[in-house]
Amino acid sequence: MYRHLLVPLDGSELSSSLVSQAVEFARALKARITFFTAREDVGGSGDGALLRTLSPEDFAAAAAGEANAILAKALVAARVVGLDCEAVARTGARPYELILSVAAERGCDLIFMASHGHRGLRGLMLGSQTQKVLAHSSLPVLVASVESNVANDAARAAIDIIKDEHRAIAAVVNGLRRQAGRLKGGAAGAPDLDFVAALLHYLRAFPDVLHHPKEERHLFSRLARRDGELDALIATLEREHRDGGAQLAAIDALLADGRQDAARQGELGVAIERFADAQWQHISTEEKLILPAARRLLGDEDWRAIEDAFRQNGDCRVGSEQDLAFRQLFVRLMNDEAGGATP
């Protein structure tokens, strides 16, 4: 029976599906997980070649930030179900060697990988590198066939996108909670009010303005038409969306007060903790009740529409400038949360 999984990730959509499968697999086995991602080598020849040439320090920071962002979302997915987990990133030109090295270093007894990927070095993590791991590993390797699920099953693809957005929100909320401990004086280190402001900006700009409205217009509305018994639950979740926005506004006001009077910072920390608790409960309700109900009640046509909406909604369609800005902000926040350090 396997007790410790190594799960290599590359940040692709397939990787998001892999996290979900790995968490469920580890949960069934009561195993722990080490999530791993590879950063591009400054001396390599990947997509960041121009940035690497012009500013090696900025390139290294960007690579570390991407790794921190990938791993932060994976850790959220595992911790929300109570799994023991950790995250590791390494830099190198041969990801398969890094995978094998980390598996040995951390005492893993199974490597849980995906079958295919895309995009540059990160694509290699889940493509040809899988074949090399299979060829060179002395450990068992379980290859999860996530590509067909994403390509052919609109429900799985839509749910993976929703869960990935939840993980990003939860990772930012976790960052806020850690700052709340410092604001209340119960955790080591001085609070960083500018970082708190940046985290709050992300939560106003992404979930409050984009993610929640998409859920209401495209997921909740379809569910309500299928099953009237869900009306009360949906009404509660929609009210929680509005309450979250009001809580953020109140926290913004307390932050302004805390900048002027350090004695008010404890009050700010308490408000942030209340907000964080509410967000965790909200996300848990959606994933434990709403998504399974939707999987049961909605048809292929519904799921294709939901998937399309989450990919192409408004100005934040995938690949748009706004989408890129959100991604870059999240990467920067996760890098700052890690203190710029390599996980």
mmCIF file of C-alpha atoms in Angstrom:
data_model
loop_
_atom_site.group_PDB
_atom_site.id
_atom_site.type_symbol
_atom_site.label_atom_id
_atom_site.label_comp_id
_atom_site.label_asym_id
_atom_site.label_seq_id
_atom_site.Cartn_x
_atom_site.Cartn_y
_atom_site.Cartn_z
ATOM 1 C CA MET A 1 0.000 0.000 0.000
ATOM 2 C CA TYR A 2 1.434 3.371 -1.021
ATOM 3 C CA ARG A 3 1.984 5.912 1.738
ATOM 4 C CA HIS A 4 3.756 8.823 0.064
ATOM 5 C CA LEU A 5 3.008 10.118 -3.440
ATOM 6 C CA LEU A 6 5.170 12.443 -5.509
ATOM 7 C CA VAL A 7 2.924 14.453 -7.860
ATOM 8 C CA PRO A 8 4.780 16.471 -10.553
ATOM 9 C CA LEU A 9 2.858 19.508 -11.833
ATOM 10 C CA ASP A 10 3.358 21.963 -14.681
ATOM 11 C CA GLY A 11 0.564 24.510 -14.193
ATOM 12 C CA SER A 12 -1.415 23.456 -17.282
ATOM 13 C CA GLU A 13 -5.122 22.673 -17.328
ATOM 14 C CA LEU A 14 -4.215 18.990 -17.344
ATOM 15 C CA SER A 15 -2.175 19.599 -14.233
ATOM 16 C CA SER A 16 -5.246 20.992 -12.469
ATOM 17 C CA SER A 17 -7.128 17.782 -13.247
ATOM 18 C CA LEU A 18 -4.141 15.758 -12.054
ATOM 19 C CA VAL A 19 -4.228 17.513 -8.663
ATOM 20 C CA SER A 20 -7.883 16.546 -8.202
ATOM 21 C CA GLN A 21 -7.191 12.907 -9.085
ATOM 22 C CA ALA A 22 -4.068 12.715 -6.934
ATOM 23 C CA VAL A 23 -5.860 14.178 -3.915
ATOM 24 C CA GLU A 24 -8.710 11.683 -4.207
ATOM 25 C CA PHE A 25 -6.271 8.801 -4.689
ATOM 26 C CA ALA A 26 -4.158 9.826 -1.686
ATOM 27 C CA ARG A 27 -7.265 10.376 0.407
ATOM 28 C CA ALA A 28 -8.466 6.841 -0.314
ATOM 29 C CA LEU A 29 -5.059 5.445 0.669
ATOM 30 C CA LYS A 30 -4.605 7.821 3.620
ATOM 31 C CA ALA A 31 -1.277 8.720 2.038
ATOM 32 C CA ARG A 32 0.675 11.960 2.102
ATOM 33 C CA ILE A 33 1.600 13.972 -1.000
ATOM 34 C CA THR A 34 4.685 15.852 -2.087
ATOM 35 C CA PHE A 35 3.789 18.187 -4.953
ATOM 36 C CA PHE A 36 6.669 19.047 -7.265
ATOM 37 C CA THR A 37 7.236 21.525 -10.071
ATOM 38 C CA ALA A 38 10.290 22.396 -12.141
ATOM 39 C CA ARG A 39 11.426 25.954 -12.731
ATOM 40 C CA GLU A 40 13.067 26.858 -15.996
ATOM 41 C CA ASP A 41 16.842 26.971 -15.900
ATOM 42 C CA VAL A 42 18.243 30.486 -16.375
ATOM 43 C CA GLY A 43 20.711 28.950 -18.809
ATOM 44 C CA GLY A 44 18.044 27.139 -20.827
ATOM 45 C CA SER A 45 16.198 28.111 -24.003
ATOM 46 C CA GLY A 46 12.512 28.236 -23.079
ATOM 47 C CA ASP A 47 9.809 30.861 -23.575
ATOM 48 C CA GLY A 48 11.443 33.372 -21.214
ATOM 49 C CA ALA A 49 14.627 33.709 -23.285
ATOM 50 C CA LEU A 50 14.302 37.476 -23.819
ATOM 51 C CA LEU A 51 13.578 38.236 -20.162
ATOM 52 C CA ARG A 52 16.400 35.897 -19.156
ATOM 53 C CA THR A 53 18.834 37.800 -21.402
ATOM 54 C CA LEU A 54 17.739 41.295 -20.397
ATOM 55 C CA SER A 55 17.244 40.673 -16.677
ATOM 56 C CA PRO A 56 18.320 37.331 -15.198
ATOM 57 C CA GLU A 57 17.176 38.446 -11.717
ATOM 58 C CA ASP A 58 13.665 39.299 -12.955
ATOM 59 C CA PHE A 59 13.539 36.010 -14.858
ATOM 60 C CA ALA A 60 14.508 34.054 -11.738
ATOM 61 C CA ALA A 61 11.860 35.894 -9.691
ATOM 62 C CA ALA A 62 9.206 35.206 -12.334
ATOM 63 C CA ALA A 63 10.143 31.517 -12.491
ATOM 64 C CA ALA A 64 10.022 31.236 -8.697
ATOM 65 C CA GLY A 65 6.669 33.017 -8.653
ATOM 66 C CA GLU A 66 5.163 30.654 -11.198
ATOM 67 C CA ALA A 67 6.376 27.683 -9.179
ATOM 68 C CA ASN A 68 4.985 29.135 -5.961
ATOM 69 C CA ALA A 69 1.632 29.789 -7.655
ATOM 70 C CA ILE A 70 1.367 26.244 -9.046
ATOM 71 C CA LEU A 71 2.266 24.682 -5.710
ATOM 72 C CA ALA A 72 0.096 26.993 -3.584
ATOM 73 C CA LYS A 73 -3.066 25.883 -5.408
ATOM 74 C CA ALA A 74 -2.123 22.209 -5.127
ATOM 75 C CA LEU A 75 -1.481 22.537 -1.389
ATOM 76 C CA VAL A 76 -4.902 24.132 -0.904
ATOM 77 C CA ALA A 77 -6.589 21.213 -2.677
ATOM 78 C CA ALA A 78 -4.852 18.671 -0.425
ATOM 79 C CA ARG A 79 -5.195 20.540 2.860
ATOM 80 C CA VAL A 80 -8.893 21.228 2.426
ATOM 81 C CA VAL A 81 -9.514 17.463 2.754
ATOM 82 C CA GLY A 82 -7.007 17.070 5.591
ATOM 83 C CA LEU A 83 -4.127 15.460 3.701
ATOM 84 C CA ASP A 84 -0.558 15.708 4.947
ATOM 85 C CA CYS A 85 1.317 17.446 2.128
ATOM 86 C CA GLU A 86 4.326 19.521 1.192
ATOM 87 C CA ALA A 87 5.649 21.299 -1.895
ATOM 88 C CA VAL A 88 9.037 21.308 -3.593
ATOM 89 C CA ALA A 89 10.419 23.195 -6.593
ATOM 90 C CA ARG A 90 13.737 22.675 -8.313
ATOM 91 C CA THR A 91 15.549 24.361 -11.187
ATOM 92 C CA GLY A 92 17.049 22.356 -14.017
ATOM 93 C CA ALA A 93 17.004 21.521 -17.692
ATOM 94 C CA ARG A 94 15.959 17.853 -17.238
ATOM 95 C CA PRO A 95 12.705 17.698 -15.264
ATOM 96 C CA TYR A 96 12.616 13.896 -15.222
ATOM 97 C CA GLU A 97 15.926 13.817 -13.313
ATOM 98 C CA LEU A 98 14.574 16.345 -10.833
ATOM 99 C CA ILE A 99 11.441 14.233 -10.348
ATOM 100 C CA LEU A 100 13.448 11.128 -9.572
ATOM 101 C CA SER A 101 15.808 13.039 -7.299
ATOM 102 C CA VAL A 102 13.011 14.636 -5.257
ATOM 103 C CA ALA A 103 11.141 11.317 -5.009
ATOM 104 C CA ALA A 104 14.231 9.697 -3.485
ATOM 105 C CA GLU A 105 15.047 12.673 -1.274
ATOM 106 C CA ARG A 106 11.527 12.832 0.202
ATOM 107 C CA GLY A 107 11.088 9.082 0.615
ATOM 108 C CA CYS A 108 8.184 8.730 -1.814
ATOM 109 C CA ASP A 109 7.003 5.250 -2.753
ATOM 110 C CA LEU A 110 4.872 6.162 -5.821
ATOM 111 C CA ILE A 111 5.135 8.774 -8.578
ATOM 112 C CA PHE A 112 1.683 9.918 -9.732
ATOM 113 C CA MET A 113 1.945 11.645 -13.133
ATOM 114 C CA ALA A 114 -0.182 12.761 -16.069
ATOM 115 C CA SER A 115 0.078 11.441 -19.577
ATOM 116 C CA HIS A 116 0.573 14.549 -21.659
ATOM 117 C CA GLY A 117 1.081 18.303 -21.536
ATOM 118 C CA HIS A 118 1.734 21.366 -23.634
ATOM 119 C CA ARG A 119 3.700 24.644 -23.531
ATOM 120 C CA GLY A 120 7.453 24.803 -23.363
ATOM 121 C CA LEU A 121 9.350 23.325 -20.454
ATOM 122 C CA ARG A 122 6.174 22.931 -18.412
ATOM 123 C CA GLY A 123 4.728 20.865 -21.251
ATOM 124 C CA LEU A 124 7.724 18.568 -21.080
ATOM 125 C CA MET A 125 6.901 17.846 -17.452
ATOM 126 C CA LEU A 126 3.801 15.921 -18.461
ATOM 127 C CA GLY A 127 4.822 14.761 -21.943
ATOM 128 C CA SER A 128 8.149 13.237 -22.936
ATOM 129 C CA GLN A 129 9.354 13.541 -19.340
ATOM 130 C CA THR A 130 6.739 11.004 -18.281
ATOM 131 C CA GLN A 131 8.291 8.496 -20.658
ATOM 132 C CA LYS A 132 11.738 9.206 -19.242
ATOM 133 C CA VAL A 133 10.528 8.797 -15.677
ATOM 134 C CA LEU A 134 8.958 5.476 -16.645
ATOM 135 C CA ALA A 135 12.221 4.378 -18.238
ATOM 136 C CA HIS A 136 14.516 5.384 -15.383
ATOM 137 C CA SER A 137 12.474 5.139 -12.190
ATOM 138 C CA SER A 138 13.066 2.388 -9.670
ATOM 139 C CA LEU A 139 9.788 3.406 -8.001
ATOM 140 C CA PRO A 140 6.311 2.474 -9.252
ATOM 141 C CA VAL A 141 4.839 5.146 -11.565
ATOM 142 C CA LEU A 142 1.084 5.580 -11.927
ATOM 143 C CA VAL A 143 0.154 7.486 -15.095
ATOM 144 C CA ALA A 144 -3.253 9.175 -14.813
ATOM 145 C CA SER A 145 -5.054 9.589 -18.141
ATOM 146 C CA VAL A 146 -6.288 13.132 -17.589
ATOM 147 C CA GLU A 147 -6.023 14.361 -21.178
ATOM 148 C CA SER A 148 -9.072 12.508 -22.487
ATOM 149 C CA ASN A 149 -11.132 13.701 -19.530
ATOM 150 C CA VAL A 150 -10.384 17.342 -20.280
ATOM 151 C CA ALA A 151 -10.675 17.035 -24.039
ATOM 152 C CA ASN A 152 -13.874 15.009 -24.259
ATOM 153 C CA ASP A 153 -15.826 15.657 -21.090
ATOM 154 C CA ALA A 154 -17.146 19.210 -20.812
ATOM 155 C CA ALA A 155 -18.366 18.591 -17.268
ATOM 156 C CA ARG A 156 -14.915 17.526 -16.073
ATOM 157 C CA ALA A 157 -13.287 20.441 -17.905
ATOM 158 C CA ALA A 158 -15.699 22.999 -16.447
ATOM 159 C CA ILE A 159 -15.390 21.589 -12.923
ATOM 160 C CA ASP A 160 -11.587 21.597 -13.185
ATOM 161 C CA ILE A 161 -11.656 25.289 -14.144
ATOM 162 C CA ILE A 162 -14.004 26.141 -11.270
ATOM 163 C CA LYS A 163 -11.900 24.199 -8.770
ATOM 164 C CA ASP A 164 -8.698 25.799 -10.060
ATOM 165 C CA GLU A 165 -10.220 29.243 -9.521
ATOM 166 C CA HIS A 166 -11.330 28.167 -6.035
ATOM 167 C CA ARG A 167 -7.770 27.071 -5.249
ATOM 168 C CA ALA A 168 -6.372 30.417 -6.361
ATOM 169 C CA ILE A 169 -8.885 32.287 -4.197
ATOM 170 C CA ALA A 170 -8.186 30.013 -1.222
ATOM 171 C CA ALA A 171 -4.421 30.447 -1.589
ATOM 172 C CA VAL A 172 -4.832 34.236 -1.429
ATOM 173 C CA VAL A 173 -7.194 33.908 1.552
ATOM 174 C CA ASN A 174 -4.536 31.764 3.280
ATOM 175 C CA GLY A 175 -2.036 34.559 2.736
ATOM 176 C CA LEU A 176 -4.458 36.992 4.354
ATOM 177 C CA ARG A 177 -4.994 34.675 7.317
ATOM 178 C CA ARG A 178 -1.245 34.480 7.967
ATOM 179 C CA GLN A 179 -1.044 38.264 7.954
ATOM 180 C CA ALA A 180 -4.025 38.369 10.347
ATOM 181 C CA GLY A 181 -2.006 36.413 12.918
ATOM 182 C CA ARG A 182 0.722 39.048 12.751
ATOM 183 C CA LEU A 183 -1.807 41.881 12.954
ATOM 184 C CA LYS A 184 -3.199 40.377 16.157
ATOM 185 C CA GLY A 185 0.291 39.883 17.571
ATOM 186 C CA GLY A 186 -0.031 36.125 17.779
ATOM 187 C CA ALA A 187 2.425 35.213 15.007
ATOM 188 C CA ALA A 188 6.086 35.947 14.439
ATOM 189 C CA GLY A 189 7.018 38.828 12.185
ATOM 190 C CA ALA A 190 5.624 42.297 11.579
ATOM 191 C CA PRO A 191 2.473 42.614 9.457
ATOM 192 C CA ASP A 192 2.976 43.834 5.900
ATOM 193 C CA LEU A 193 0.108 46.244 5.261
ATOM 194 C CA ASP A 194 1.063 46.795 1.627
ATOM 195 C CA PHE A 195 0.933 43.038 1.040
ATOM 196 C CA VAL A 196 -2.453 42.873 2.785
ATOM 197 C CA ALA A 197 -3.674 45.596 0.423
ATOM 198 C CA ALA A 198 -2.432 43.644 -2.606
ATOM 199 C CA LEU A 199 -4.191 40.467 -1.431
ATOM 200 C CA LEU A 200 -7.417 42.416 -0.898
ATOM 201 C CA HIS A 201 -7.125 43.937 -4.365
ATOM 202 C CA TYR A 202 -6.954 40.461 -5.920
ATOM 203 C CA LEU A 203 -10.034 39.341 -3.984
ATOM 204 C CA ARG A 204 -11.997 42.388 -5.121
ATOM 205 C CA ALA A 205 -10.802 42.182 -8.702
ATOM 206 C CA PHE A 206 -11.078 38.456 -9.359
ATOM 207 C CA PRO A 207 -13.650 36.515 -7.278
ATOM 208 C CA ASP A 208 -15.913 39.435 -6.405
ATOM 209 C CA VAL A 209 -16.064 40.902 -9.916
ATOM 210 C CA LEU A 210 -15.541 37.864 -12.147
ATOM 211 C CA HIS A 211 -15.698 34.412 -10.529
ATOM 212 C CA HIS A 212 -18.862 34.821 -8.444
ATOM 213 C CA PRO A 213 -20.941 36.434 -11.223
ATOM 214 C CA LYS A 214 -19.967 33.577 -13.568
ATOM 215 C CA GLU A 215 -21.117 31.029 -11.010
ATOM 216 C CA GLU A 216 -24.445 32.766 -10.562
ATOM 217 C CA ARG A 217 -25.216 33.386 -14.242
ATOM 218 C CA HIS A 218 -23.999 30.139 -15.733
ATOM 219 C CA LEU A 219 -23.984 27.451 -13.011
ATOM 220 C CA PHE A 220 -26.490 28.398 -10.315
ATOM 221 C CA SER A 221 -29.164 29.521 -12.775
ATOM 222 C CA ARG A 222 -29.085 26.199 -14.634
ATOM 223 C CA LEU A 223 -29.204 24.224 -11.405
ATOM 224 C CA ALA A 224 -32.186 26.213 -10.148
ATOM 225 C CA ARG A 225 -34.129 25.339 -13.296
ATOM 226 C CA ARG A 226 -33.417 21.616 -12.787
ATOM 227 C CA ASP A 227 -34.153 21.229 -9.071
ATOM 228 C CA GLY A 228 -36.245 23.642 -7.024
ATOM 229 C CA GLU A 229 -35.040 22.012 -3.815
ATOM 230 C CA LEU A 230 -31.694 23.707 -4.386
ATOM 231 C CA ASP A 231 -33.242 27.182 -4.380
ATOM 232 C CA ALA A 232 -32.581 27.848 -0.687
ATOM 233 C CA LEU A 233 -28.956 26.689 -0.934
ATOM 234 C CA ILE A 234 -28.345 28.773 -4.056
ATOM 235 C CA ALA A 235 -29.939 31.821 -2.414
ATOM 236 C CA THR A 236 -27.614 31.367 0.568
ATOM 237 C CA LEU A 237 -24.536 31.130 -1.647
ATOM 238 C CA GLU A 238 -25.543 34.213 -3.637
ATOM 239 C CA ARG A 239 -26.096 36.124 -0.390
ATOM 240 C CA GLU A 240 -22.643 35.009 0.742
ATOM 241 C CA HIS A 241 -21.210 36.433 -2.486
ATOM 242 C CA ARG A 242 -22.702 39.819 -1.595
ATOM 243 C CA ASP A 243 -21.678 39.506 2.061
ATOM 244 C CA GLY A 244 -18.100 38.797 0.997
ATOM 245 C CA GLY A 245 -17.997 42.036 -0.965
ATOM 246 C CA ALA A 246 -19.320 43.954 2.040
ATOM 247 C CA GLN A 247 -16.745 42.303 4.302
ATOM 248 C CA LEU A 248 -13.946 43.318 1.919
ATOM 249 C CA ALA A 249 -15.155 46.918 1.971
ATOM 250 C CA ALA A 250 -15.145 46.893 5.770
ATOM 251 C CA ILE A 251 -11.663 45.353 5.840
ATOM 252 C CA ASP A 252 -10.424 48.064 3.456
ATOM 253 C CA ALA A 253 -11.692 50.701 5.880
ATOM 254 C CA LEU A 254 -10.001 48.961 8.823
ATOM 255 C CA LEU A 255 -6.765 48.732 6.818
ATOM 256 C CA ALA A 256 -6.825 52.486 6.280
ATOM 257 C CA ASP A 257 -7.376 52.968 10.033
ATOM 258 C CA GLY A 258 -4.582 50.519 10.820
ATOM 259 C CA ARG A 259 -2.120 52.475 8.722
ATOM 260 C CA GLN A 260 -2.843 55.544 10.838
ATOM 261 C CA ASP A 261 -3.092 53.831 14.223
ATOM 262 C CA ALA A 262 -1.227 50.589 14.948
ATOM 263 C CA ALA A 263 -3.551 49.949 17.895
ATOM 264 C CA ARG A 264 -6.364 49.293 15.374
ATOM 265 C CA GLN A 265 -4.467 46.527 13.593
ATOM 266 C CA GLY A 266 -5.705 43.818 15.948
ATOM 267 C CA GLU A 267 -9.281 44.680 14.927
ATOM 268 C CA LEU A 268 -8.224 44.373 11.299
ATOM 269 C CA GLY A 269 -6.762 40.927 12.008
ATOM 270 C CA VAL A 270 -10.010 39.740 13.598
ATOM 271 C CA ALA A 271 -12.043 40.967 10.607
ATOM 272 C CA ILE A 272 -9.709 39.206 8.184
ATOM 273 C CA GLU A 273 -10.014 35.932 10.113
ATOM 274 C CA ARG A 274 -13.820 36.144 10.015
ATOM 275 C CA PHE A 275 -13.682 36.765 6.291
ATOM 276 C CA ALA A 276 -11.255 33.864 5.752
ATOM 277 C CA ASP A 277 -13.457 31.460 7.714
ATOM 278 C CA ALA A 278 -16.497 32.493 5.678
ATOM 279 C CA GLN A 279 -14.649 32.036 2.381
ATOM 280 C CA TRP A 280 -13.411 28.547 3.312
ATOM 281 C CA GLN A 281 -16.927 27.504 4.306
ATOM 282 C CA HIS A 282 -18.377 28.976 1.128
ATOM 283 C CA ILE A 283 -15.936 27.197 -1.171
ATOM 284 C CA SER A 284 -16.420 23.945 0.746
ATOM 285 C CA THR A 285 -20.202 24.156 0.310
ATOM 286 C CA GLU A 286 -19.893 24.732 -3.415
ATOM 287 C CA GLU A 287 -17.514 21.814 -3.890
ATOM 288 C CA LYS A 288 -19.290 19.367 -1.586
ATOM 289 C CA LEU A 289 -22.907 20.199 -2.503
ATOM 290 C CA ILE A 290 -23.230 22.330 -5.635
ATOM 291 C CA LEU A 291 -20.717 20.681 -7.956
ATOM 292 C CA PRO A 292 -21.888 17.098 -7.232
ATOM 293 C CA ALA A 293 -25.520 18.199 -7.723
ATOM 294 C CA ALA A 294 -24.586 19.853 -10.990
ATOM 295 C CA ARG A 295 -22.718 16.726 -12.132
ATOM 296 C CA ARG A 296 -25.873 14.709 -11.430
ATOM 297 C CA LEU A 297 -28.504 17.051 -12.850
ATOM 298 C CA LEU A 298 -26.966 18.920 -15.783
ATOM 299 C CA GLY A 299 -26.560 17.531 -19.286
ATOM 300 C CA ASP A 300 -23.790 17.759 -21.855
ATOM 301 C CA GLU A 301 -25.266 20.870 -23.463
ATOM 302 C CA ASP A 302 -25.357 22.633 -20.089
ATOM 303 C CA TRP A 303 -21.775 21.714 -19.350
ATOM 304 C CA ARG A 304 -20.542 22.855 -22.752
ATOM 305 C CA ALA A 305 -22.189 26.232 -22.130
ATOM 306 C CA ILE A 306 -20.713 26.468 -18.613
ATOM 307 C CA GLU A 307 -17.251 25.504 -19.812
ATOM 308 C CA ASP A 308 -17.432 28.072 -22.613
ATOM 309 C CA ALA A 309 -18.639 30.750 -20.192
ATOM 310 C CA PHE A 310 -15.796 30.145 -17.750
ATOM 311 C CA ARG A 311 -13.279 30.201 -20.584
ATOM 312 C CA GLN A 312 -14.655 33.110 -22.602
ATOM 313 C CA ASN A 313 -16.756 35.244 -20.260
ATOM 314 C CA GLY A 314 -16.638 38.966 -21.008
ATOM 315 C CA ASP A 315 -13.327 40.772 -21.233
ATOM 316 C CA CYS A 316 -11.554 38.105 -19.171
ATOM 317 C CA ARG A 317 -11.641 35.394 -21.793
ATOM 318 C CA VAL A 318 -8.722 32.995 -21.679
ATOM 319 C CA GLY A 319 -5.684 34.667 -23.213
ATOM 320 C CA SER A 320 -7.051 38.220 -22.880
ATOM 321 C CA GLU A 321 -5.064 41.051 -21.306
ATOM 322 C CA GLN A 322 -7.305 40.965 -18.221
ATOM 323 C CA ASP A 323 -6.875 37.212 -17.860
ATOM 324 C CA LEU A 324 -3.106 37.622 -18.130
ATOM 325 C CA ALA A 325 -3.160 40.446 -15.584
ATOM 326 C CA PHE A 326 -5.018 38.282 -13.051
ATOM 327 C CA ARG A 327 -2.574 35.431 -13.588
ATOM 328 C CA GLN A 328 0.441 37.691 -13.207
ATOM 329 C CA LEU A 329 -0.994 39.245 -10.057
ATOM 330 C CA PHE A 330 -1.627 35.829 -8.527
ATOM 331 C CA VAL A 331 1.918 34.700 -9.383
ATOM 332 C CA ARG A 332 3.372 37.841 -7.798
ATOM 333 C CA LEU A 333 1.249 37.432 -4.684
ATOM 334 C CA MET A 334 2.296 33.812 -4.233
ATOM 335 C CA ASN A 335 5.935 34.752 -4.697
ATOM 336 C CA ASP A 336 5.586 37.516 -2.099
ATOM 337 C CA GLU A 337 3.743 35.102 0.222
ATOM 338 C CA ALA A 338 6.721 32.742 -0.009
ATOM 339 C CA GLY A 339 9.031 35.663 0.734
ATOM 340 C CA GLY A 340 10.608 35.249 -2.689
ATOM 341 C CA ALA A 341 12.085 31.983 -1.498
ATOM 342 C CA THR A 342 12.135 28.792 -3.477
ATOM 343 C CA PRO A 343 9.742 26.197 -2.024
#
